[in-house]
CSV table of C-alpha atoms in Angstrom, one decimal:
chain,number,residue,atom,x,y,z
A,244,MET,CA,-17.6,240.2,-85.6
A,245,THR,CA,-17.2,238.6,-82.6
A,246,ALA,CA,-19.9,237.9,-80.3
A,247,LEU,CA,-19.2,237.6,-76.5
A,248,SER,CA,-21.5,235.5,-74.4
A,249,VAL,CA,-23.2,236.2,-70.9
A,250,CYS,CA,-21.3,233.2,-69.6
A,251,THR,CA,-17.8,235.3,-69.6
A,252,LEU,CA,-19.3,237.6,-66.7
A,253,THR,CA,-17.2,237.4,-63.4
A,254,HIS,CA,-17.7,237.8,-59.8
A,255,ILE,CA,-16.9,241.8,-60.1
A,256,GLN,CA,-19.1,244.0,-58.1
A,257,PRO,CA,-20.4,247.7,-59.1
A,258,ARG,CA,-19.7,249.5,-56.1
A,259,VAL,CA,-18.4,253.1,-55.7
A,260,SER,CA,-19.7,253.8,-52.1
A,261,ARG,CA,-17.9,253.6,-49.2
A,262,ALA,CA,-19.8,251.3,-47.6
A,263,ARG,CA,-19.0,250.0,-44.5
A,264,ILE,CA,-20.9,247.2,-41.7
A,265,GLN,CA,-20.3,248.7,-38.6
A,266,GLU,CA,-19.4,246.6,-35.2
A,267,VAL,CA,-18.7,243.6,-37.3
A,268,GLY,CA,-15.0,243.7,-37.2
A,269,PRO,CA,-12.5,244.9,-39.3
A,270,ARG,CA,-13.1,246.6,-42.6
A,271,ARG,CA,-13.2,243.9,-46.0
A,272,ASN,CA,-11.2,246.3,-48.4
A,273,VAL,CA,-14.0,244.7,-50.9
A,274,LEU,CA,-16.3,247.4,-49.0
A,275,SER,CA,-13.6,250.2,-49.9
A,276,GLN,CA,-13.3,251.5,-53.5
A,277,ARG,CA,-13.3,254.8,-55.5
A,278,VAL,CA,-15.8,257.5,-54.1
A,279,TYR,CA,-17.9,260.3,-55.8
A,280,ASP,CA,-18.9,262.2,-52.8
A,281,GLY,CA,-22.2,264.1,-53.1
A,282,ILE,CA,-23.8,262.0,-55.8
A,283,PRO,CA,-25.8,259.5,-54.1
A,284,VAL,CA,-27.1,258.2,-57.6
A,285,HIS,CA,-27.3,254.3,-58.3
A,286,GLU,CA,-26.6,255.4,-61.7
A,287,LEU,CA,-22.6,255.6,-60.6
A,288,SER,CA,-23.0,251.6,-59.6
A,289,VAL,CA,-24.5,251.0,-63.0
A,290,CYS,CA,-21.7,253.3,-65.2
A,291,GLN,CA,-19.1,251.2,-63.1
A,292,ALA,CA,-20.7,247.9,-63.7
A,293,LEU,CA,-20.5,249.1,-67.7
A,294,LEU,CA,-16.7,250.0,-67.2
A,295,THR,CA,-15.8,247.1,-66.0
A,296,GLN,CA,-17.7,244.8,-68.5
A,297,VAL,CA,-16.4,247.0,-71.0
A,298,ALA,CA,-12.9,246.5,-69.5
A,299,GLU,CA,-13.3,242.8,-69.7
A,300,ILE,CA,-13.9,243.1,-73.6
A,301,VAL,CA,-11.5,245.1,-74.5
A,302,ASP,CA,-8.9,242.7,-72.6
A,303,ALA,CA,-10.4,239.5,-74.5
A,304,GLN,CA,-9.1,240.8,-77.6
A,305,GLY,CA,-5.6,240.4,-76.7
A,306,ALA,CA,-4.2,243.0,-78.3
A,307,PRO,CA,-4.2,247.0,-77.0
A,308,ARG,CA,-7.8,248.7,-78.3
A,309,VAL,CA,-8.8,252.1,-78.5
A,310,VAL,CA,-12.9,252.2,-77.5
A,311,GLU,CA,-14.5,254.4,-79.4
A,312,ARG,CA,-18.4,254.1,-78.8
A,313,ILE,CA,-20.0,252.0,-76.5
A,314,THR,CA,-24.0,251.5,-77.2
A,315,ILE,CA,-26.1,250.1,-74.3
A,316,GLU,CA,-30.2,250.0,-73.9
A,317,VAL,CA,-31.4,252.0,-71.3
A,318,GLY,CA,-35.6,251.7,-70.7
A,319,PRO,CA,-37.8,253.9,-69.2
A,320,LEU,CA,-38.7,250.8,-66.5
A,321,SER,CA,-34.8,249.9,-65.8
A,322,GLY,CA,-35.0,252.1,-63.2
A,323,THR,CA,-32.1,254.2,-64.6
A,324,GLU,CA,-31.7,257.9,-65.6
A,325,PRO,CA,-30.1,258.2,-69.3
A,326,THR,CA,-29.0,261.4,-68.5
A,327,LEU,CA,-27.4,260.9,-65.2
A,328,LEU,CA,-25.9,257.7,-66.8
A,329,GLN,CA,-23.9,259.6,-69.2
A,330,ASN,CA,-23.0,262.2,-66.9
A,331,ALA,CA,-21.2,259.4,-64.8
A,332,PHE,CA,-19.9,258.0,-67.5
A,333,LEU,CA,-18.1,261.6,-68.8
A,334,ALA,CA,-16.7,261.4,-64.9
A,335,MET,CA,-15.9,258.1,-65.0
A,336,ARG,CA,-14.6,256.8,-68.2
A,337,SER,CA,-10.8,255.6,-68.0
A,338,GLY,CA,-8.4,253.6,-69.4
A,339,ALA,CA,-9.0,251.9,-72.9
A,340,ALA,CA,-12.6,254.0,-72.7
A,341,SER,CA,-11.2,257.0,-71.2
A,342,THR,CA,-12.3,259.1,-74.7
A,343,ALA,CA,-15.2,256.9,-75.7
A,344,GLU,CA,-18.5,257.6,-76.4
A,345,LEU,CA,-21.9,256.6,-74.7
A,346,ARG,CA,-24.6,255.8,-77.0
A,347,ILE,CA,-28.0,255.3,-75.3
A,348,ASP,CA,-31.1,253.1,-77.1
A,349,ARG,CA,-34.0,254.2,-75.1
A,350,CYS,CA,-36.0,251.8,-75.9
A,351,PRO,CA,-39.9,252.9,-75.2
A,352,VAL,CA,-41.9,250.5,-73.2
A,353,GLY,CA,-43.8,248.0,-75.0
A,354,ILE,CA,-46.5,245.0,-73.6
A,355,LYS,CA,-48.1,242.4,-74.5
A,356,CYS,CA,-51.9,241.6,-73.5
A,357,LEU,CA,-52.3,238.1,-72.3
A,358,GLU,CA,-56.1,238.5,-72.1
A,359,CYS,CA,-56.4,239.9,-75.8
A,360,GLY,CA,-52.7,239.1,-77.0
A,361,ALA,CA,-52.5,242.8,-78.7
A,362,HIS,CA,-48.9,244.1,-78.3
A,363,SER,CA,-48.9,248.1,-77.4
A,364,GLU,CA,-46.5,250.8,-76.8
A,365,THR,CA,-47.5,252.7,-73.5
A,366,ARG,CA,-46.1,254.5,-70.2
A,367,PRO,CA,-43.8,253.3,-67.7
A,368,ASN,CA,-46.9,254.3,-65.4
A,369,ARG,CA,-49.9,252.7,-67.5
A,370,LEU,CA,-48.9,249.0,-68.3
A,371,ILE,CA,-52.5,248.2,-69.2
A,372,CYS,CA,-53.6,247.2,-73.0
A,373,VAL,CA,-54.5,249.9,-74.9
A,374,HIS,CA,-56.7,247.3,-77.0
A,375,CYS,CA,-59.1,246.1,-74.6
A,376,GLY,CA,-58.1,247.2,-71.3
A,377,SER,CA,-56.8,244.5,-69.6
A,378,TRP,CA,-54.1,245.0,-66.4
A,379,ARG,CA,-53.0,241.5,-67.2
A,380,THR,CA,-49.9,242.3,-69.8
A,381,ARG,CA,-46.6,241.5,-69.9
A,382,VAL,CA,-43.7,244.1,-70.2
A,383,ILE,CA,-41.7,243.0,-73.3
A,384,ALA,CA,-39.8,246.0,-74.0
A,385,GLY,CA,-38.5,249.0,-71.6
A,386,ASP,CA,-37.1,247.3,-68.8
A,387,GLY,CA,-33.6,246.7,-70.3
A,388,LEU,CA,-30.6,248.1,-68.8
A,389,ARG,CA,-28.0,246.4,-71.2
A,390,LEU,CA,-24.7,246.7,-72.9
A,391,LEU,CA,-25.1,246.0,-76.5
A,392,ARG,CA,-21.7,247.1,-78.1
A,393,VAL,CA,-18.7,248.2,-78.1
A,394,GLU,CA,-16.8,249.6,-80.8
A,395,MET,CA,-13.0,249.9,-80.9
A,396,ARG,CA,-9.9,250.0,-82.8
A,397,ILE,CA,-6.2,248.7,-82.5
A,398,GLY,CA,-3.6,251.2,-80.6
A,399,ASP,CA,-2.8,251.9,-77.4
A,400,MET,CA,-4.5,254.9,-75.3
A,401,GLN,CA,-1.2,255.8,-73.8
A,402,GLN,CA,0.9,256.1,-76.6
A,403,SER,CA,-1.6,257.7,-78.7
A,404,PRO,CA,-3.5,259.9,-77.4
A,405,ASP,CA,-6.7,261.3,-79.7
A,406,PRO,CA,-6.4,265.2,-79.5
A,407,ALA,CA,-9.7,265.2,-80.4
A,408,ALA,CA,-10.6,263.2,-77.3
A,409,LYS,CA,-7.9,265.3,-75.3
A,410,ALA,CA,-9.7,268.5,-75.6
A,411,GLN,CA,-12.9,266.9,-74.2
A,412,HIS,CA,-11.4,266.4,-71.1
A,413,VAL,CA,-11.1,270.4,-70.4
B,206,MET,CA,-14.9,252.7,-107.0
B,207,CYS,CA,-14.2,254.0,-103.2
B,208,LYS,CA,-12.2,257.4,-102.9
B,209,THR,CA,-11.0,256.1,-99.6
B,210,CYS,CA,-9.6,253.1,-100.4
B,211,GLY,CA,-10.2,252.3,-104.0
B,212,CYS,CA,-12.2,249.3,-103.5
B,213,ALA,CA,-15.5,248.4,-105.8
B,214,ILE,CA,-18.4,250.1,-104.1
B,215,ARG,CA,-21.9,250.0,-105.7
B,216,PRO,CA,-23.3,253.2,-106.7
B,217,THR,CA,-26.1,252.9,-104.5
B,218,GLU,CA,-24.0,252.5,-101.0
B,219,THR,CA,-22.7,256.0,-100.8
B,220,HIS,CA,-21.6,255.4,-97.2
B,221,HIS,CA,-18.0,253.5,-97.3
B,222,ASN,CA,-18.7,251.8,-93.8
B,223,VAL,CA,-21.9,250.1,-95.4
B,224,MET,CA,-19.5,248.0,-97.6
B,225,HIS,CA,-16.3,247.5,-95.6
B,226,PRO,CA,-15.6,247.9,-92.1
B,227,ARG,CA,-12.9,250.3,-91.3
B,228,PRO,CA,-9.6,248.0,-91.2
B,229,HIS,CA,-8.4,247.5,-87.6
B,230,PHE,CA,-11.5,247.9,-86.3
B,231,THR,CA,-13.2,245.8,-84.0
B,232,VAL,CA,-17.2,245.5,-83.2
B,233,VAL,CA,-18.2,243.7,-80.4
B,234,ASP,CA,-22.2,242.8,-80.4
B,235,VAL,CA,-23.2,241.4,-77.0
B,236,VAL,CA,-26.7,241.8,-75.1
B,237,GLN,CA,-25.5,242.0,-71.5
B,238,ASN,CA,-27.2,242.4,-68.5
B,239,LEU,CA,-25.3,246.0,-67.1
B,240,LEU,CA,-25.9,244.3,-63.8
B,241,ALA,CA,-25.3,240.8,-64.1
B,242,ALA,CA,-22.6,240.7,-61.6
B,243,ASN,CA,-24.7,241.9,-59.1
B,244,ASP,CA,-27.3,239.5,-59.9
B,245,VAL,CA,-24.4,237.0,-59.7
B,246,THR,CA,-23.9,238.1,-55.9
B,247,ALA,CA,-27.8,238.0,-55.6
B,248,ALA,CA,-28.6,234.3,-56.2
B,249,HIS,CA,-25.3,233.6,-54.3
B,250,ASN,CA,-27.1,235.0,-51.5
B,251,ARG,CA,-30.6,233.4,-52.0
B,252,GLN,CA,-28.7,230.0,-51.8
B,253,HIS,CA,-27.3,230.8,-48.9
B,254,PHE,CA,-30.7,231.9,-47.3
B,255,ASP,CA,-32.2,228.7,-48.5
B,256,ASP,CA,-29.4,226.5,-47.4
B,257,HIS,CA,-30.6,227.7,-44.2
B,258,GLY,CA,-34.4,227.9,-44.4
B,259,VAL,CA,-34.1,231.4,-44.3
B,260,LEU,CA,-37.2,234.1,-46.1
B,261,ALA,CA,-35.2,237.1,-46.5
B,262,ILE,CA,-37.8,239.7,-47.1
B,263,ASN,CA,-36.3,243.3,-48.9
B,264,LEU,CA,-38.3,246.3,-47.3
B,265,MET,CA,-38.4,249.3,-49.2
B,266,SER,CA,-39.9,252.7,-49.1
B,267,SER,CA,-39.6,256.5,-49.0
B,268,PRO,CA,-37.5,257.8,-45.3
B,269,GLY,CA,-39.6,258.3,-42.8
B,270,SER,CA,-42.8,255.7,-43.8
B,271,GLY,CA,-42.3,253.6,-40.9
B,272,LYS,CA,-40.0,250.8,-42.2
B,273,THR,CA,-38.3,250.3,-38.7
B,274,ALA,CA,-41.8,251.2,-36.7
B,275,LEU,CA,-43.0,247.9,-38.7
B,276,LEU,CA,-40.4,245.6,-37.8
B,277,GLU,CA,-40.1,247.0,-34.4
B,278,ALA,CA,-44.2,245.7,-34.1
B,279,THR,CA,-43.1,242.7,-35.9
B,280,ILE,CA,-40.4,242.0,-33.8
B,281,HIS,CA,-42.8,242.2,-30.5
B,282,ALA,CA,-45.5,240.1,-32.3
B,283,LEU,CA,-43.3,237.1,-34.0
B,284,LYS,CA,-39.9,236.5,-31.7
B,285,ASP,CA,-41.2,234.1,-29.5
B,286,ARG,CA,-42.4,231.8,-32.5
B,287,TYR,CA,-40.1,232.8,-35.1
B,288,ARG,CA,-36.1,233.9,-35.0
B,289,ILE,CA,-35.4,237.0,-36.3
B,290,ALA,CA,-32.6,239.3,-37.9
B,291,VAL,CA,-32.2,242.7,-39.4
B,292,ILE,CA,-30.1,244.0,-41.7
B,293,GLU,CA,-30.3,247.8,-41.9
B,294,GLY,CA,-29.3,250.0,-44.4
B,295,ASP,CA,-28.8,253.9,-43.5
B,296,LEU,CA,-26.0,256.5,-45.3
B,297,GLU,CA,-24.7,257.2,-41.9
B,298,THR,CA,-25.6,256.4,-38.1
B,299,GLU,CA,-26.6,253.0,-36.5
B,300,ASN,CA,-30.1,254.2,-34.7
B,301,ASP,CA,-32.1,251.9,-36.7
B,302,ALA,CA,-30.0,248.7,-35.6
B,303,ALA,CA,-30.1,250.2,-32.1
B,304,ARG,CA,-33.7,250.4,-32.2
B,305,ILE,CA,-34.3,246.7,-33.7
B,306,ARG,CA,-31.4,245.4,-30.7
B,307,ALA,CA,-33.7,246.8,-28.3
B,308,CYS,CA,-36.2,244.6,-29.6
B,309,GLY,CA,-33.9,241.6,-29.1
B,310,VAL,CA,-33.0,240.4,-32.2
B,311,PRO,CA,-29.6,240.6,-34.0
B,312,ALA,CA,-29.4,243.5,-36.0
B,313,LEU,CA,-26.0,244.3,-38.6
B,314,GLN,CA,-26.3,247.9,-39.6
B,315,ILE,CA,-24.9,248.7,-43.0
B,316,THR,CA,-23.5,252.4,-43.1
B,317,THR,CA,-23.2,252.9,-47.0
B,318,GLY,CA,-22.1,256.2,-47.0
B,319,THR,CA,-22.9,258.2,-50.0
B,320,ALA,CA,-24.6,255.1,-51.5
B,321,CYS,CA,-28.6,255.5,-52.2
B,322,HIS,CA,-29.3,251.7,-51.7
B,323,LEU,CA,-28.0,248.5,-50.9
B,324,ASP,CA,-26.7,246.0,-53.4
B,325,ALA,CA,-25.8,242.6,-53.4
B,326,GLY,CA,-22.2,242.8,-52.4
B,327,MET,CA,-22.5,244.7,-49.5
B,328,VAL,CA,-25.4,242.4,-48.5
B,329,HIS,CA,-23.1,239.3,-48.9
B,330,GLU,CA,-20.7,241.1,-46.7
B,331,ALA,CA,-23.2,241.3,-44.0
B,332,LEU,CA,-24.3,237.5,-43.8
B,333,HIS,CA,-20.9,236.6,-42.9
B,334,SER,CA,-21.9,238.2,-39.3
B,335,LEU,CA,-24.9,237.1,-39.2
B,336,PRO,CA,-25.8,233.6,-37.6
B,337,LEU,CA,-28.1,232.5,-40.5
B,338,ALA,CA,-28.2,229.3,-38.8
B,339,GLU,CA,-30.3,230.5,-35.9
B,340,VAL,CA,-32.5,232.6,-38.3
B,341,ASP,CA,-35.9,231.7,-39.9
B,342,LEU,CA,-36.9,235.4,-41.1
B,343,LEU,CA,-34.5,237.8,-42.2
B,344,PHE,CA,-35.5,241.1,-42.6
B,345,ILE,CA,-33.1,243.6,-45.1
B,346,GLU,CA,-34.3,247.2,-44.6
B,347,ASN,CA,-33.3,249.2,-47.3
B,348,VAL,CA,-31.9,252.5,-47.9
B,349,GLY,CA,-34.7,255.0,-47.9
B,350,ASN,CA,-35.4,255.5,-51.2
B,351,LEU,CA,-38.5,254.9,-53.6
B,352,VAL,CA,-36.0,254.9,-56.7
B,353,CYS,CA,-32.6,253.5,-56.1
B,354,PRO,CA,-33.3,250.2,-54.1
B,355,ALA,CA,-35.4,248.8,-56.9
B,356,SER,CA,-32.6,248.5,-59.6
B,357,PHE,CA,-30.4,245.8,-57.7
B,358,ASP,CA,-31.1,242.3,-56.7
B,359,LEU,CA,-30.6,241.7,-52.9
B,360,GLY,CA,-30.9,237.6,-53.3
B,361,GLN,CA,-34.3,238.3,-51.0
B,362,HIS,CA,-37.4,235.8,-51.9
B,363,LEU,CA,-39.6,239.0,-51.6
B,364,ASN,CA,-40.1,242.9,-51.7
B,365,VAL,CA,-42.4,244.8,-49.4
B,366,THR,CA,-42.9,248.3,-50.3
B,367,LEU,CA,-44.4,250.8,-47.8
B,368,LEU,CA,-46.6,253.5,-49.0
B,369,SER,CA,-47.3,255.7,-46.3
B,370,VAL,CA,-50.9,257.8,-46.1
B,371,THR,CA,-49.1,261.0,-45.7
B,372,GLU,CA,-46.8,260.4,-48.6
B,373,GLY,CA,-49.8,261.2,-51.3
B,374,ASP,CA,-51.7,258.0,-53.1
B,375,ASP,CA,-50.1,258.8,-56.8
B,376,LYS,CA,-46.6,257.5,-55.5
B,377,PRO,CA,-47.5,253.7,-57.6
B,378,ALA,CA,-47.9,256.7,-60.9
B,379,LYS,CA,-45.0,258.5,-59.7
B,380,TYR,CA,-42.2,255.5,-59.1
B,381,PRO,CA,-43.7,253.0,-61.3
B,382,VAL,CA,-40.2,250.6,-61.3
B,383,ILE,CA,-40.1,250.5,-57.2
B,384,PHE,CA,-43.4,249.4,-57.4
B,385,ARG,CA,-43.4,246.8,-60.0
B,386,ALA,CA,-41.1,245.0,-58.2
B,387,SER,CA,-43.2,244.5,-55.2
B,388,ASP,CA,-45.0,241.0,-54.3
B,389,LEU,CA,-46.6,243.3,-51.3
B,390,VAL,CA,-47.7,246.8,-50.5
B,391,VAL,CA,-48.3,248.0,-47.2
B,392,LEU,CA,-50.1,251.1,-46.6
B,393,SER,CA,-48.6,252.5,-43.5
B,394,LYS,CA,-49.7,254.6,-41.4
B,395,ALA,CA,-53.6,253.6,-42.4
B,396,ASP,CA,-54.7,255.0,-38.6
B,397,LEU,CA,-53.8,258.6,-39.9
B,398,LEU,CA,-56.8,258.1,-43.0
B,399,ALA,CA,-58.9,259.3,-40.9
B,400,VAL,CA,-58.0,262.4,-40.9
B,401,LEU,CA,-56.3,263.1,-44.2
B,402,ASP,CA,-59.0,263.7,-46.7
B,403,ASP,CA,-56.6,263.7,-49.6
B,404,PHE,CA,-55.8,259.9,-49.8
B,405,ASP,CA,-58.2,257.7,-51.4
B,406,PRO,CA,-56.7,253.9,-50.6
B,407,ALA,CA,-58.8,253.1,-53.8
B,408,ARG,CA,-56.7,255.6,-56.1
B,409,ALA,CA,-53.2,254.3,-54.6
B,410,ALA,CA,-54.7,250.6,-55.7
B,411,ALA,CA,-56.1,251.7,-59.0
B,412,ALA,CA,-52.5,253.3,-59.4
B,413,VAL,CA,-50.9,250.1,-58.7
B,414,ARG,CA,-53.4,248.2,-60.7
B,415,ALA,CA,-52.3,250.3,-63.6
B,416,LEU,CA,-49.0,249.0,-64.0
B,417,GLY,CA,-50.4,245.4,-64.4
B,418,LEU,CA,-49.8,243.9,-60.8
B,419,ASP,CA,-52.1,242.2,-59.0
B,420,ILE,CA,-50.3,242.1,-55.4
B,421,GLN,CA,-51.9,242.9,-52.4
B,422,MET,CA,-52.2,245.9,-50.5
B,423,ILE,CA,-52.4,245.5,-46.7
B,424,HIS,CA,-53.3,248.3,-44.2
B,425,THR,CA,-50.9,248.8,-41.0
B,426,ALA,CA,-50.8,251.1,-38.0
B,427,ALA,CA,-47.5,249.9,-36.4
B,428,ARG,CA,-48.3,252.1,-33.3
B,429,ARG,CA,-51.5,249.9,-32.9
B,430,ILE,CA,-50.4,246.7,-32.5
B,431,PRO,CA,-53.9,244.8,-33.5
B,432,SER,CA,-53.9,246.7,-36.8
B,433,ILE,CA,-50.9,245.1,-38.0
B,434,ASN,CA,-52.7,241.6,-38.1
B,435,ALA,CA,-53.0,241.4,-41.9
B,436,TRP,CA,-49.4,241.8,-42.4
B,437,LEU,CA,-48.3,239.6,-39.6
B,438,ASP,CA,-50.5,236.5,-41.6
B,439,TRP,CA,-49.3,237.5,-44.7
B,440,LEU,CA,-45.9,236.9,-43.2
B,441,GLU,CA,-46.4,233.9,-41.6
B,442,SER,CA,-48.0,232.6,-44.7
B,443,GLN,CA,-45.0,233.0,-46.5
B,444,LEU,CA,-42.8,231.6,-44.0
B,445,ARG,CA,-44.7,228.5,-44.2
B,446,THR,CA,-44.0,228.0,-48.1
B,447,ARG,CA,-40.3,229.4,-47.7
B,448,VAL,CA,-37.3,226.7,-49.0
B,449,LEU,CA,-36.3,224.4,-46.1
B,450,PRO,CA,-33.3,223.0,-46.4
B,451,SER,CA,-33.0,218.7,-46.7
B,452,THR,CA,-33.9,217.1,-43.2
B,453,ALA,CA,-30.6,215.7,-43.5
B,454,PRO,CA,-28.0,217.9,-42.2
B,455,PRO,CA,-25.8,219.3,-45.2
B,456,SER,CA,-22.5,217.7,-44.7
B,457,GLU,CA,-20.8,221.4,-46.2
B,458,THR,CA,-22.5,224.7,-46.8
B,459,ILE,CA,-21.3,227.5,-48.3
B,460,LEU,CA,-20.7,229.6,-45.4
B,461,ASP,CA,-18.7,226.4,-44.0
B,462,GLN,CA,-16.8,226.8,-47.5
B,463,GLU,CA,-16.3,230.3,-47.1
B,464,ALA,CA,-14.9,230.4,-43.5
B,465,ARG,CA,-11.9,228.8,-45.0
B,466,SER,CA,-11.5,231.2,-48.5
B,467,PRO,CA,-13.9,233.8,-48.2
B,468,CYS,CA,-15.7,233.9,-51.6
B,469,ALA,CA,-16.0,238.0,-52.0
């Protein structure tokens, strides 16, 4: 089992918009990438960032890999909607991950009370201590938006397409 | 014995993968923030701001809650004392930047096309077109949206979320993520409270408090200048505590370096 640390990250920007800056001179190509017209949700940006990180992990293996499953954590306080992210993933997955499954762990919101020290599970819009009622709390779970695990097998996606996965594309 | 590969397996363990992962199969465990790349660029933007002594404020709200009107009133009140610039984010049109320029301060419009928020890369791109050395206070007016902008750090020092009194006092309960990211909540169009009987500022404050926040809530009515005094006082107190560059001018700023080799 290999562990990758966060320091493997690079300056790759999640961007799926056709953002541009007006009256600033010629457009630089960094601001024009794939466009998914009519889907103005930030889950596309998150998905793009996810696929970039997975591609970096695949590249680091040093041999062709087919990604079978990606596991991420999406907390209710992360601002990302798991269903939309799942849909974006099905539309955008490509390369070594073009047949991958996305598993989303929906971690519930957990807070720690800074007054009485109690831990409690609660709703995203009610972050006050369940035990003593104090609003002096700290969110300890449920605000994460993290890549947790990438499972892959040796193989080349182009040479040996998975027939089952092909059917999913139809 | 395992029927798949013939290995020894204890009778209590029936799941093949538990005993020995499939050959030629790799599992990589990471704990990696999905927006880490955006956060790196945001930190880079913040460094730009600090190198030039700029206080950067990200303004967020629903569409039509009065961000641009508040900026216009703020610029009229403060432009003689502070050098102000604005980055405007909208899906289309340059209308807001034109309104800001009409107030006599530089404004850059980012049109995001279909994107519902600004991200750190877009702001970074805009910074290269702004004379940061001649700016004390930079407002970034985000795309009008109470959902998406909350997830993307732009490199700002402070987040300000506007809640107009025509929207309903339960907005903080409906959109907890964006309010939780806020350093200040501005109740805009507060002059309309006199004719609205269904918006209770105390209920709005309680909804913010229920998010575990102890942040200020300031009332403004940008069309009546005296009523934004509390907002102006807050801004000035933040300007007094901003990070200022060292007294000796830096020999080479990040922007100077990028002029030779663009860092985007």
